[in-house]
mmCIF file of C-alpha atoms in Angstrom:
data_model
loop_
_atom_site.group_PDB
_atom_site.id
_atom_site.type_symbol
_atom_site.label_atom_id
_atom_site.label_comp_id
_atom_site.label_asym_id
_atom_site.label_seq_id
_atom_site.Cartn_x
_atom_site.Cartn_y
_atom_site.Cartn_z
ATOM 1 C CA ALA A 170 145.748 96.190 53.620
ATOM 2 C CA HIS A 171 146.344 96.310 49.860
ATOM 3 C CA HIS A 172 148.553 93.212 49.917
ATOM 4 C CA CYS A 173 146.059 91.028 51.806
ATOM 5 C CA THR A 174 143.241 88.910 50.441
ATOM 6 C CA VAL A 175 140.344 87.995 52.731
ATOM 7 C CA ALA A 176 138.054 85.115 51.805
ATOM 8 C CA THR A 177 135.279 83.178 53.523
ATOM 9 C CA CYS A 178 135.036 79.487 52.745
ATOM 10 C CA SER A 179 134.297 76.142 54.299
ATOM 11 C CA PHE A 180 137.324 74.387 55.753
ATOM 12 C CA LYS A 181 136.121 71.184 54.110
ATOM 13 C CA ASP A 182 136.626 72.791 50.706
ATOM 14 C CA ILE A 183 140.356 73.430 51.154
ATOM 15 C CA ASP A 184 143.262 71.645 52.820
ATOM 16 C CA VAL A 185 144.116 74.346 55.369
ATOM 17 C CA PRO A 186 147.424 72.845 56.627
ATOM 18 C CA ALA A 187 148.657 72.340 53.044
ATOM 19 C CA ARG A 188 147.588 75.830 51.969
ATOM 20 C CA MET A 189 149.391 77.322 54.973
ATOM 21 C CA ALA A 190 152.509 75.280 54.249
ATOM 22 C CA ASP A 191 152.691 76.448 50.606
ATOM 23 C CA GLY A 192 152.140 80.079 51.590
ATOM 24 C CA SER A 193 148.775 80.667 49.945
ATOM 25 C CA VAL A 194 147.050 81.010 53.348
ATOM 26 C CA ASP A 195 148.640 82.822 56.298
ATOM 27 C CA LEU A 196 145.754 83.093 58.746
ATOM 28 C CA ALA A 197 142.552 81.152 59.340
ATOM 29 C CA VAL A 198 139.756 81.503 61.885
ATOM 30 C CA GLY A 199 137.310 78.705 62.542
ATOM 31 C CA ARG A 200 136.948 75.147 63.689
ATOM 32 C CA ILE A 201 139.472 72.671 62.303
ATOM 33 C CA ILE A 202 139.112 69.028 63.276
ATOM 34 C CA SER A 203 142.819 68.293 62.909
ATOM 35 C CA SER A 204 145.890 70.196 61.819
ATOM 36 C CA SER A 205 149.567 69.563 61.263
ATOM 37 C CA HIS A 206 152.038 70.075 64.082
ATOM 38 C CA ASP A 207 153.630 73.164 62.510
ATOM 39 C CA ILE A 208 150.426 75.202 62.480
ATOM 40 C CA LEU A 209 150.085 77.448 65.509
ATOM 41 C CA GLN A 210 146.702 77.643 67.193
ATOM 42 C CA GLN A 211 145.063 79.905 69.758
ATOM 43 C CA THR A 212 141.522 79.381 71.036
ATOM 44 C CA LEU A 213 139.515 82.586 70.655
ATOM 45 C CA TYR A 214 136.277 81.554 72.338
ATOM 46 C CA SER A 215 134.022 78.609 73.028
ATOM 47 C CA GLN A 216 130.782 78.703 71.046
ATOM 48 C CA ARG A 217 127.740 77.061 72.569
ATOM 49 C CA PHE A 218 124.689 76.004 70.613
ATOM 50 C CA ALA A 219 121.058 76.222 71.634
ATOM 51 C CA VAL A 220 117.769 74.785 70.426
ATOM 52 C CA ILE A 221 115.120 77.149 69.109
ATOM 53 C CA ALA A 222 111.536 76.044 68.514
ATOM 54 C CA HIS A 223 108.239 77.451 67.323
ATOM 55 C CA PRO A 224 106.190 78.740 70.284
ATOM 56 C CA SER A 225 103.639 75.969 69.668
ATOM 57 C CA ILE A 226 106.139 73.438 71.068
ATOM 58 C CA GLY A 227 106.586 75.226 74.394
ATOM 59 C CA LEU A 228 110.190 74.297 75.134
ATOM 60 C CA PRO A 229 111.418 74.581 78.762
ATOM 61 C CA PRO A 230 114.692 76.479 79.420
ATOM 62 C CA THR A 231 116.632 73.188 79.476
ATOM 63 C CA ILE A 232 115.875 69.877 77.784
ATOM 64 C CA SER A 233 117.512 66.453 77.820
ATOM 65 C CA LEU A 234 119.230 64.890 74.847
ATOM 66 C CA GLU A 235 116.379 62.379 74.653
ATOM 67 C CA ASP A 236 113.804 65.185 74.375
ATOM 68 C CA TYR A 237 116.027 66.917 71.818
ATOM 69 C CA ALA A 238 115.993 63.789 69.627
ATOM 70 C CA ASP A 239 112.180 63.681 69.752
ATOM 71 C CA LEU A 240 111.839 67.128 68.117
ATOM 72 C CA ARG A 241 111.254 67.752 64.406
ATOM 73 C CA HIS A 242 114.319 69.597 63.076
ATOM 74 C CA ALA A 243 115.309 72.051 60.397
ATOM 75 C CA ALA A 244 119.046 71.711 59.841
ATOM 76 C CA TYR A 245 121.965 73.520 58.253
ATOM 77 C CA ARG A 246 123.367 71.258 55.538
ATOM 78 C CA SER A 247 127.140 71.025 56.023
ATOM 79 C CA THR A 248 129.537 68.133 56.569
ATOM 80 C CA ARG A 249 131.487 70.233 59.085
ATOM 81 C CA SER A 250 128.559 71.649 61.041
ATOM 82 C CA ILE A 251 128.471 71.184 64.815
ATOM 83 C CA THR A 252 125.186 69.316 64.311
ATOM 84 C CA VAL A 253 127.136 66.536 62.596
ATOM 85 C CA GLU A 254 128.918 65.929 65.907
ATOM 86 C CA ILE A 255 125.549 66.016 67.695
ATOM 87 C CA ASP A 256 124.134 63.409 65.306
ATOM 88 C CA ARG A 257 127.134 61.152 65.904
ATOM 89 C CA HIS A 258 126.602 61.450 69.649
ATOM 90 C CA LEU A 259 122.932 60.549 69.220
ATOM 91 C CA GLU A 260 123.902 57.486 67.180
ATOM 92 C CA ARG A 261 126.133 56.291 70.014
ATOM 93 C CA ILE A 262 123.120 56.232 72.348
ATOM 94 C CA GLY A 263 120.871 54.656 69.736
ATOM 95 C CA ARG A 264 118.893 57.779 68.801
ATOM 96 C CA LYS A 265 118.443 59.815 65.621
ATOM 97 C CA ARG A 266 116.972 63.216 64.868
ATOM 98 C CA GLU A 267 114.023 63.634 62.522
ATOM 99 C CA ILE A 268 115.277 66.225 60.027
ATOM 100 C CA VAL A 269 112.338 67.423 57.971
ATOM 101 C CA LEU A 270 114.048 70.351 56.240
ATOM 102 C CA GLN A 271 117.641 71.197 55.268
ATOM 103 C CA THR A 272 119.107 74.500 54.112
ATOM 104 C CA PRO A 273 122.605 75.550 52.966
ATOM 105 C CA HIS A 274 122.142 78.913 54.720
ATOM 106 C CA ALA A 275 122.334 78.702 58.533
ATOM 107 C CA MET A 276 121.155 82.282 59.137
ATOM 108 C CA VAL A 277 117.670 81.587 57.716
ATOM 109 C CA LEU A 278 116.915 78.929 60.355
ATOM 110 C CA PRO A 279 115.387 81.381 62.902
ATOM 111 C CA PHE A 280 112.989 82.684 60.240
ATOM 112 C CA ILE A 281 112.010 79.165 59.147
ATOM 113 C CA VAL A 282 111.377 78.046 62.735
ATOM 114 C CA ALA A 283 109.369 81.181 63.580
ATOM 115 C CA ALA A 284 107.099 80.585 60.588
ATOM 116 C CA THR A 285 106.650 76.803 60.947
ATOM 117 C CA PRO A 286 104.605 75.312 63.811
ATOM 118 C CA GLY A 287 106.150 72.207 65.372
ATOM 119 C CA LEU A 288 109.641 72.867 64.021
ATOM 120 C CA SER A 289 112.972 73.321 65.843
ATOM 121 C CA ALA A 290 116.590 74.055 64.883
ATOM 122 C CA THR A 291 120.052 74.123 66.456
ATOM 123 C CA ILE A 292 121.902 77.443 66.109
ATOM 124 C CA PRO A 293 124.666 79.350 67.948
ATOM 125 C CA LYS A 294 123.417 80.439 71.379
ATOM 126 C CA VAL A 295 124.543 84.029 70.813
ATOM 127 C CA VAL A 296 122.266 84.237 67.750
ATOM 128 C CA ALA A 297 119.380 82.557 69.579
ATOM 129 C CA ASP A 298 119.646 84.947 72.548
ATOM 130 C CA ARG A 299 119.778 87.981 70.273
ATOM 131 C CA ARG A 300 116.625 86.999 68.385
ATOM 132 C CA HIS A 301 114.757 85.589 71.399
ATOM 133 C CA GLY A 302 113.517 88.996 72.483
ATOM 134 C CA GLU A 303 111.337 89.192 69.377
ATOM 135 C CA GLY A 304 109.113 86.477 70.865
ATOM 136 C CA LYS A 305 108.926 84.491 67.620
ATOM 137 C CA PHE A 306 110.454 81.299 69.061
ATOM 138 C CA SER A 307 111.489 79.755 72.363
ATOM 139 C CA VAL A 308 115.107 78.953 73.293
ATOM 140 C CA SER A 309 116.330 75.932 75.209
ATOM 141 C CA ALA A 310 119.742 74.621 76.276
ATOM 142 C CA VAL A 311 120.974 71.045 76.080
ATOM 143 C CA GLU A 312 123.643 70.438 78.711
ATOM 144 C CA GLU A 313 125.858 68.144 76.641
ATOM 145 C CA PRO A 314 129.535 68.657 75.612
ATOM 146 C CA CYS A 315 128.648 68.083 71.943
ATOM 147 C CA PHE A 316 126.633 71.348 72.000
ATOM 148 C CA SER A 317 129.834 73.386 72.361
ATOM 149 C CA THR A 318 132.855 73.879 70.119
ATOM 150 C CA ASP A 319 136.039 75.953 70.237
ATOM 151 C CA ILE A 320 136.628 78.601 67.584
ATOM 152 C CA SER A 321 140.352 79.089 67.062
ATOM 153 C CA LEU A 322 142.854 81.251 65.245
ATOM 154 C CA PHE A 323 145.375 79.322 63.127
ATOM 155 C CA TRP A 324 148.530 80.658 61.577
ATOM 156 C CA HIS A 325 151.766 79.465 59.992
ATOM 157 C CA ARG A 326 154.992 81.358 60.626
ATOM 158 C CA ARG A 327 157.406 81.928 57.730
ATOM 159 C CA PHE A 328 160.713 83.734 58.137
ATOM 160 C CA ASP A 329 162.305 86.310 55.858
ATOM 161 C CA SER A 330 165.611 85.695 54.070
ATOM 162 C CA THR A 331 168.567 87.897 53.203
ATOM 163 C CA LEU A 332 169.657 85.653 50.305
ATOM 164 C CA ALA A 333 169.289 87.207 46.850
ATOM 165 C CA LYS A 334 168.443 83.764 45.446
ATOM 166 C CA PRO A 335 167.043 81.694 48.325
ATOM 167 C CA GLY A 336 166.121 78.669 46.185
ATOM 168 C CA GLY A 337 167.474 75.231 47.069
ATOM 169 C CA THR A 338 169.337 72.701 44.963
ATOM 170 C CA ASN A 339 168.787 69.185 43.672
ATOM 171 C CA ASP A 340 171.788 67.956 45.667
ATOM 172 C CA THR A 341 170.744 65.448 48.346
ATOM 173 C CA LEU A 342 173.691 66.485 50.530
ATOM 174 C CA CYS A 343 172.877 70.192 50.264
ATOM 175 C CA PRO A 344 169.128 70.555 49.627
ATOM 176 C CA GLY A 345 168.702 74.134 50.773
ATOM 177 C CA GLY A 346 166.487 75.456 53.525
ATOM 178 C CA GLN A 347 167.178 74.772 57.165
ATOM 179 C CA THR A 348 169.658 71.910 57.465
ATOM 180 C CA ALA A 349 170.853 72.203 61.083
ATOM 181 C CA VAL A 350 168.834 70.418 63.735
ATOM 182 C CA PRO A 351 167.625 73.151 66.148
ATOM 183 C CA THR A 352 168.298 73.103 69.857
ATOM 184 C CA MET A 353 166.162 74.409 72.706
ATOM 185 C CA ALA A 354 166.622 75.829 76.194
ATOM 186 C CA GLN A 355 164.216 76.582 79.023
ATOM 187 C CA THR A 356 164.310 80.280 79.890
ATOM 188 C CA SER A 357 161.780 80.186 82.734
ATOM 189 C CA PRO A 358 159.163 77.714 84.028
ATOM 190 C CA GLY A 359 156.983 76.762 81.061
ATOM 191 C CA LYS A 360 158.872 78.979 78.580
ATOM 192 C CA TYR A 361 161.405 77.787 76.021
ATOM 193 C CA THR A 362 163.571 79.400 73.352
ATOM 194 C CA VAL A 363 164.363 77.495 70.158
ATOM 195 C CA TYR A 364 167.710 78.180 68.452
ATOM 196 C CA ALA A 365 167.834 77.496 64.701
ATOM 197 C CA VAL A 366 169.966 78.518 61.724
ATOM 198 C CA SER A 367 168.049 79.611 58.652
ATOM 199 C CA TRP A 368 169.182 79.109 55.035
ATOM 200 C CA ASP A 369 170.629 82.638 54.874
ATOM 201 C CA GLY A 370 173.037 81.798 57.731
ATOM 202 C CA ARG A 371 171.365 83.787 60.479
ATOM 203 C CA LEU A 372 170.862 82.386 63.979
ATOM 204 C CA ARG A 373 167.204 82.580 64.997
ATOM 205 C CA GLN A 374 165.979 82.670 68.589
ATOM 206 C CA VAL A 375 162.224 82.101 68.693
ATOM 207 C CA ASN A 376 159.605 81.511 71.347
ATOM 208 C CA LEU A 377 158.526 77.859 71.243
ATOM 209 C CA ALA A 378 154.890 78.786 72.002
ATOM 210 C CA ASP A 379 154.181 81.229 69.166
ATOM 211 C CA GLY A 380 157.230 81.370 66.870
ATOM 212 C CA GLU A 381 157.917 85.034 67.613
ATOM 213 C CA ASP A 382 161.521 86.257 67.664
ATOM 214 C CA VAL A 383 162.840 86.734 71.209
ATOM 215 C CA ALA A 384 165.996 88.382 69.826
ATOM 216 C CA PRO A 385 166.898 89.874 66.433
ATOM 217 C CA PRO A 386 168.382 87.340 63.946
ATOM 218 C CA GLU A 387 172.200 87.530 63.818
ATOM 219 C CA LYS A 388 174.696 86.411 61.200
ATOM 220 C CA PHE A 389 176.093 83.059 62.330
ATOM 221 C CA ILE A 390 177.540 81.350 59.225
ATOM 222 C CA PRO A 391 177.729 82.204 55.501
ATOM 223 C CA GLY A 392 174.430 81.934 53.675
ATOM 224 C CA GLY A 393 173.860 78.667 51.842
ATOM 225 C CA GLY A 394 176.096 76.727 54.222
ATOM 226 C CA LYS A 395 175.339 73.326 55.651
ATOM 227 C CA PRO A 396 175.609 73.344 59.445
ATOM 228 C CA TYR A 397 174.953 70.172 61.379
ATOM 229 C CA ALA A 398 173.062 69.823 64.667
ATOM 230 C CA LEU A 399 173.286 72.835 66.940
ATOM 231 C CA ASN A 400 174.588 72.375 70.476
ATOM 232 C CA LEU A 401 174.050 74.772 73.381
ATOM 233 C CA HIS A 402 176.594 74.761 76.188
ATOM 234 C CA ASN A 403 176.980 77.412 78.868
ATOM 235 C CA GLY A 404 175.029 79.912 76.805
ATOM 236 C CA VAL A 405 177.072 79.363 73.629
ATOM 237 C CA ILE A 406 175.770 77.789 70.381
ATOM 238 C CA TYR A 407 178.148 75.397 68.591
ATOM 239 C CA THR A 408 177.872 73.664 65.229
ATOM 240 C CA ALA A 409 180.151 72.173 62.586
#
């Protein structure tokens, strides 16, 4: 779309929660170690990693973590790579990999391993399986939780406003934005609707799980007002 900007970057290079909060990022896909509570998250898939090695090593289909640590490794140089978690796990059991080569480009690892006798690397299993048929390296699995990671979709929901000038004020007693404490009701087992009044005076009914509207916003009070905590009683919302 003409109004969208798509960029690829390392999560370590930007503060994703802060960028989502200030509106400069609306959607992110990847692996985030931690995020703020107001960022919504949905796991897309679980990515497993495999070990590839030059045919001269003769890897079996599955190897132990001890055997993995004994290999000579080429590694992708990144502070947020899955291999960082693997190295931390090895440290906890008193082992360390011998990394003889590092590269900032993960996709060249299969070519480096195929051309270098005695060398191995850790790459996504889907990539290893796709290139395995060429017969240039062997592929082995390590049955450890640290060889798998979840890739998730992250997004931050922002609501529209009907106010011509939606900006807040410097008044502590009337700062602008949402001032009423929301209330919540269970609509069915495991499902909840949150009721909140936005700065333009409309009553919002949103799904607690994903922030989507479950009913169209309706005018509740004048825009720019200062309602206090919402109360729900017998299907009616009250405030003062």
